[in-house]
Coordinates of C-alpha atoms in Angstrom, one line a residue:
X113 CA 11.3 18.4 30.4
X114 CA 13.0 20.4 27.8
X115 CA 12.7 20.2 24.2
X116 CA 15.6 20.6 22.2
X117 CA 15.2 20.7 18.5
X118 CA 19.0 22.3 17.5
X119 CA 20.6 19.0 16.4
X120 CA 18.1 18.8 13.1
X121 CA 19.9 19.5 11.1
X122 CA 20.6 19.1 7.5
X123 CA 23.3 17.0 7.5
X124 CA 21.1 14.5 9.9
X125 CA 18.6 14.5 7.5
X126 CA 20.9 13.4 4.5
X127 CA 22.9 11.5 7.7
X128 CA 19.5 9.6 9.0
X129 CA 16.7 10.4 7.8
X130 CA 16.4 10.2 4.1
X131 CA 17.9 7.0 2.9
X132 CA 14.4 5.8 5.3
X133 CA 12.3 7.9 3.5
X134 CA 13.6 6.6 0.4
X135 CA 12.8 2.8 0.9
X136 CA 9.7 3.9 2.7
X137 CA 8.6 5.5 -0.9
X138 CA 10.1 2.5 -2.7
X139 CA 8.4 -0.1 -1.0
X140 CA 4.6 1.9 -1.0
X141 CA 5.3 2.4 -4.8
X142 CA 6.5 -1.3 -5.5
X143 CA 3.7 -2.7 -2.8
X144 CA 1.2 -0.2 -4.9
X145 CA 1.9 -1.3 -8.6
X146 CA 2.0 -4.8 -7.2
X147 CA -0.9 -4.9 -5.3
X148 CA -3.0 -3.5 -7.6
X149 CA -2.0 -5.7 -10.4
X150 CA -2.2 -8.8 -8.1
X151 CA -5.5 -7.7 -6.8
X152 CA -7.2 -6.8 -10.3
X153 CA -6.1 -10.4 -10.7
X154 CA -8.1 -11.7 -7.9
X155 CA -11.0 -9.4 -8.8
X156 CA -11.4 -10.8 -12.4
X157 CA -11.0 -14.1 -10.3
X158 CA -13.6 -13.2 -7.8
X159 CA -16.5 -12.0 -10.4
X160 CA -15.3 -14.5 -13.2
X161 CA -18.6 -16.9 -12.0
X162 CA -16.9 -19.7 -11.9
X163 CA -15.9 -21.8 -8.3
X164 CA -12.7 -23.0 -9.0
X165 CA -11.6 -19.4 -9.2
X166 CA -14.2 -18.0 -6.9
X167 CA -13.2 -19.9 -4.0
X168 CA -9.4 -19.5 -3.6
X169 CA -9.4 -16.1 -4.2
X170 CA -11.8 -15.1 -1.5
X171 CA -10.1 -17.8 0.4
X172 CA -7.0 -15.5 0.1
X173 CA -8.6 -12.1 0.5
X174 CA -10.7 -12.9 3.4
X175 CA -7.9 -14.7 4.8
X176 CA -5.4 -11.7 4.6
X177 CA -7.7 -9.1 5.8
X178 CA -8.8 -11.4 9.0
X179 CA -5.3 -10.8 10.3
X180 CA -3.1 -7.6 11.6
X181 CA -0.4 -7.1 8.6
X182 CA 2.6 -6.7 11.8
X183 CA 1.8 -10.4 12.4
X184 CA 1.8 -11.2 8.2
X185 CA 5.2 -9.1 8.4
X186 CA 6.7 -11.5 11.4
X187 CA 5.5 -14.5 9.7
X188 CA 6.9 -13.8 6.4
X189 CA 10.1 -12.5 7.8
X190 CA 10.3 -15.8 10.0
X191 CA 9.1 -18.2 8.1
X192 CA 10.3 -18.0 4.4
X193 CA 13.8 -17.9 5.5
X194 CA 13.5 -21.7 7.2
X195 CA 11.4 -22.6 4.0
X196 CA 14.1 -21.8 1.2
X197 CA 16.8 -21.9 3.4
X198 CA 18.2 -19.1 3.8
X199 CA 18.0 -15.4 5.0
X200 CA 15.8 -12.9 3.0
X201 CA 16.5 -9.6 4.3
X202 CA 14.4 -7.4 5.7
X203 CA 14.0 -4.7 2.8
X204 CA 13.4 -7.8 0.2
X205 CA 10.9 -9.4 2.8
X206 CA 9.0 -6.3 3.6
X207 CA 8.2 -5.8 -0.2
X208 CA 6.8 -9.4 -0.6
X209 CA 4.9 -8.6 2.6
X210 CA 3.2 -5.7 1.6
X211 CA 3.0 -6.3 -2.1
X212 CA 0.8 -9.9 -1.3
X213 CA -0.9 -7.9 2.1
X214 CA -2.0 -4.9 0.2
X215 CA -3.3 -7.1 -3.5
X216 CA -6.3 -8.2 -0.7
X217 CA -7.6 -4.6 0.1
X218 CA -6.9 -3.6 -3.8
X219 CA -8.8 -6.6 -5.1
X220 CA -12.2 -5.1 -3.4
X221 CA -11.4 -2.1 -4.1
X222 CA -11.0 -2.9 -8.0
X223 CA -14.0 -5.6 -7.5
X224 CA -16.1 -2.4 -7.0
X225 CA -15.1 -0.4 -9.2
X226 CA -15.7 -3.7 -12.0
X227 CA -19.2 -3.9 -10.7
X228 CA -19.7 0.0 -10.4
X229 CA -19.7 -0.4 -14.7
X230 CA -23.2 -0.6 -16.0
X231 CA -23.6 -4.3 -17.5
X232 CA -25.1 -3.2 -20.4
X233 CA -21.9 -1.8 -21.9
X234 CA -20.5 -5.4 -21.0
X235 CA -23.5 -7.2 -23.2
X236 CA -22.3 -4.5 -26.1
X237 CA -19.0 -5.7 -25.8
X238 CA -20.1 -9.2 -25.8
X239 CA -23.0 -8.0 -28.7
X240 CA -19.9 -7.0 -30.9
X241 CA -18.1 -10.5 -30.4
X242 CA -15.6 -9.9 -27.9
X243 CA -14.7 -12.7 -25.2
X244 CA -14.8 -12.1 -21.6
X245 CA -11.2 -10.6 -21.3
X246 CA -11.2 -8.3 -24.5
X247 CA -14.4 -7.0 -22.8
X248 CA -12.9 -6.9 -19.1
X249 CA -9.5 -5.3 -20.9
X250 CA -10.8 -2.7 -23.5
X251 CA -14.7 -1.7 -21.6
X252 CA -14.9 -2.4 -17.8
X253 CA -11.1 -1.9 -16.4
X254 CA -10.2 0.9 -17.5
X255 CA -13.4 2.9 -16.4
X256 CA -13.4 0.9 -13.2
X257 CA -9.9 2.4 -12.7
X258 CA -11.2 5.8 -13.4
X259 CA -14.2 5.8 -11.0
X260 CA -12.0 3.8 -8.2
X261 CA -8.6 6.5 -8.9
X262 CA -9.4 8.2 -5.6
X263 CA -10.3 5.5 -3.5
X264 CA -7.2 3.2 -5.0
X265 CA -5.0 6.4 -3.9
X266 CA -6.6 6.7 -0.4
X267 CA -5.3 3.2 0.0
X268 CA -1.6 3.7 -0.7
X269 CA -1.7 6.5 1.8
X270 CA -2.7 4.5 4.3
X271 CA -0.4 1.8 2.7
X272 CA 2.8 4.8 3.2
X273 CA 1.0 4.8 6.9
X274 CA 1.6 1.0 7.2
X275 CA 5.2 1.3 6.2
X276 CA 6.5 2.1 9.5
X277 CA 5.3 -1.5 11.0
X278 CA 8.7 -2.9 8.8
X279 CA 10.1 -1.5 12.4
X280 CA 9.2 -4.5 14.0
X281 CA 11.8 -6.7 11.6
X282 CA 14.3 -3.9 11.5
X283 CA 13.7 -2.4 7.8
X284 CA 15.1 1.1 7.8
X285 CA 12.8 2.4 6.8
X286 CA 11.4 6.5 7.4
X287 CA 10.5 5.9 11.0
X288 CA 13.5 4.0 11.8
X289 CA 15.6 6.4 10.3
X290 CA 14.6 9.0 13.3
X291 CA 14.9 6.4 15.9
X292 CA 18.5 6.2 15.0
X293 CA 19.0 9.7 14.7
X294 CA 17.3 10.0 18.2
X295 CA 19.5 7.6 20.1
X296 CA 22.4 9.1 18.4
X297 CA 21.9 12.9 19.7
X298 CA 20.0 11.3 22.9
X299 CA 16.7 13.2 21.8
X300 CA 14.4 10.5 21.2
X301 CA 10.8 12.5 22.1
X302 CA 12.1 15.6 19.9
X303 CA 12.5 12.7 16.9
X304 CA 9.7 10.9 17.0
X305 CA 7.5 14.3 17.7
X306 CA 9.1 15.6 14.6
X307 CA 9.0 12.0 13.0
X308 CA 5.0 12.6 13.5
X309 CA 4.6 16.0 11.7
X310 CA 6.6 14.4 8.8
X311 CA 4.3 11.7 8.7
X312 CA 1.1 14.1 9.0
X313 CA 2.5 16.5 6.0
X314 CA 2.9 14.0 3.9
X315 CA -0.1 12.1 4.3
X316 CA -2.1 15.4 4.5
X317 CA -0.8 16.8 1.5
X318 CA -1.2 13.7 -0.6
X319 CA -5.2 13.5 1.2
X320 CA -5.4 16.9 -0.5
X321 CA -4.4 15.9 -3.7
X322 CA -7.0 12.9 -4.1
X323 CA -10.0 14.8 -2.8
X324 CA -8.8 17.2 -5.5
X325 CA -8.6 14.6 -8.0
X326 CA -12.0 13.1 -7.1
X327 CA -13.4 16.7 -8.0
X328 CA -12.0 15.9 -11.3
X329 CA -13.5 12.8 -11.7
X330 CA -16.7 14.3 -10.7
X331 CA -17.0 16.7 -13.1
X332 CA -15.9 14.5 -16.2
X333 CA -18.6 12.3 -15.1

């Protein structure tokens, strides 16, 4: 078999390929800044002590990360729609998916980072008369988001990773953007081969940049 890489060009790129890599960046940021806000949530929840919001919380994190997310993406894409009735879209479905998916994986990831914090600066803050969340807000997050920075953006790469499973409900998404231009031009292998390396470079490069960044933290510490 021959491999035939003339057809990439730049006007498939803007013709196929971009508008995927676009949502693909859209939905990891929104699915990010989501997850991680929903997850701190569920932390605090998880480490607040008390069982009313002990148990549904690790109800819901142990729950989400017991199952594959491609079936979580199926279900949500299949189910809402006969719930309120009508069609979602796949774009608007996918970023509910991996927005409530991902806040599971966050919330352990910002659970440890909470209890990484030394509990004696927690008694100071309580010592000085602050309540639990003036302590949680102004002492323990944000040095808990400091020591887990690398490890929260190891995640979203793997999140960016995770992206191309919005295939399987027809997102167009980065990956899907390369199938299209692959059945177009009939050169599906050279596509998805290239399709790989894109994947690799980005996810290498941003790799890179967090092990760079943990040296950072590293030192200040």
């Amino acid at each position: 078999m021959n491999l035939d890489f003339s057809f990439l060009s730049w006007d498939v790129v803007t013709g196929f390929v971009l508008k995927g890599l676009v949502f693909s960046v859209q939905l990891t940021l929104v699915a990010m800044i989501g997850g991680i806000a929903l997850g701190t949530v569920l932390a605090l929840m998880r480490l607040s002590g008390k069982k009313w919001l002990v148990m549904p919380a690790a109800f819901y994190v142990n729950t989400l990360r017991s199952i594959p997310l491609v079936m979580v993406i199926l279900w949500f894409f299949l189910l809402i729609p006969l719930m309120i009735g009508k069609p979602m879209g796949a774009e608007l479905s996918a970023i509910i998916t991996f927005t409530v998916f991902e806040a599971a994986y966050y919330s352990e990831i910002m659970r440890a980072g909470i209890q990484s914090v030394p509990k004696g600066q927690v008694h100071a803050g309580y010592a000085v008369g602050m309540t639990y969340g003036q302590t949680m807000q102004l002492i323990v997050l944000p040095q808990a988001f400091r020591n887990m920075l690398p490890v929260l953006m190891t995640q979203t790469i793997i999140l960016f990773q995770d992206t191309s499973l919005v295939y399987a409900i027809g997102a167009y998404d980065l990956l899907k953007g390369f199938e299209v231009a692959g059945k177009n031009f009939n050169r599906p292998v050279e596509t998805y081969l290239v399709a790989a390396v894109v994947y690799f470079v980005i996810c290498f490069s941003l790799s890179m940049l967090v092990r760079r960044l943990q040296k950072k933290i590293a030192i200040i510490r």
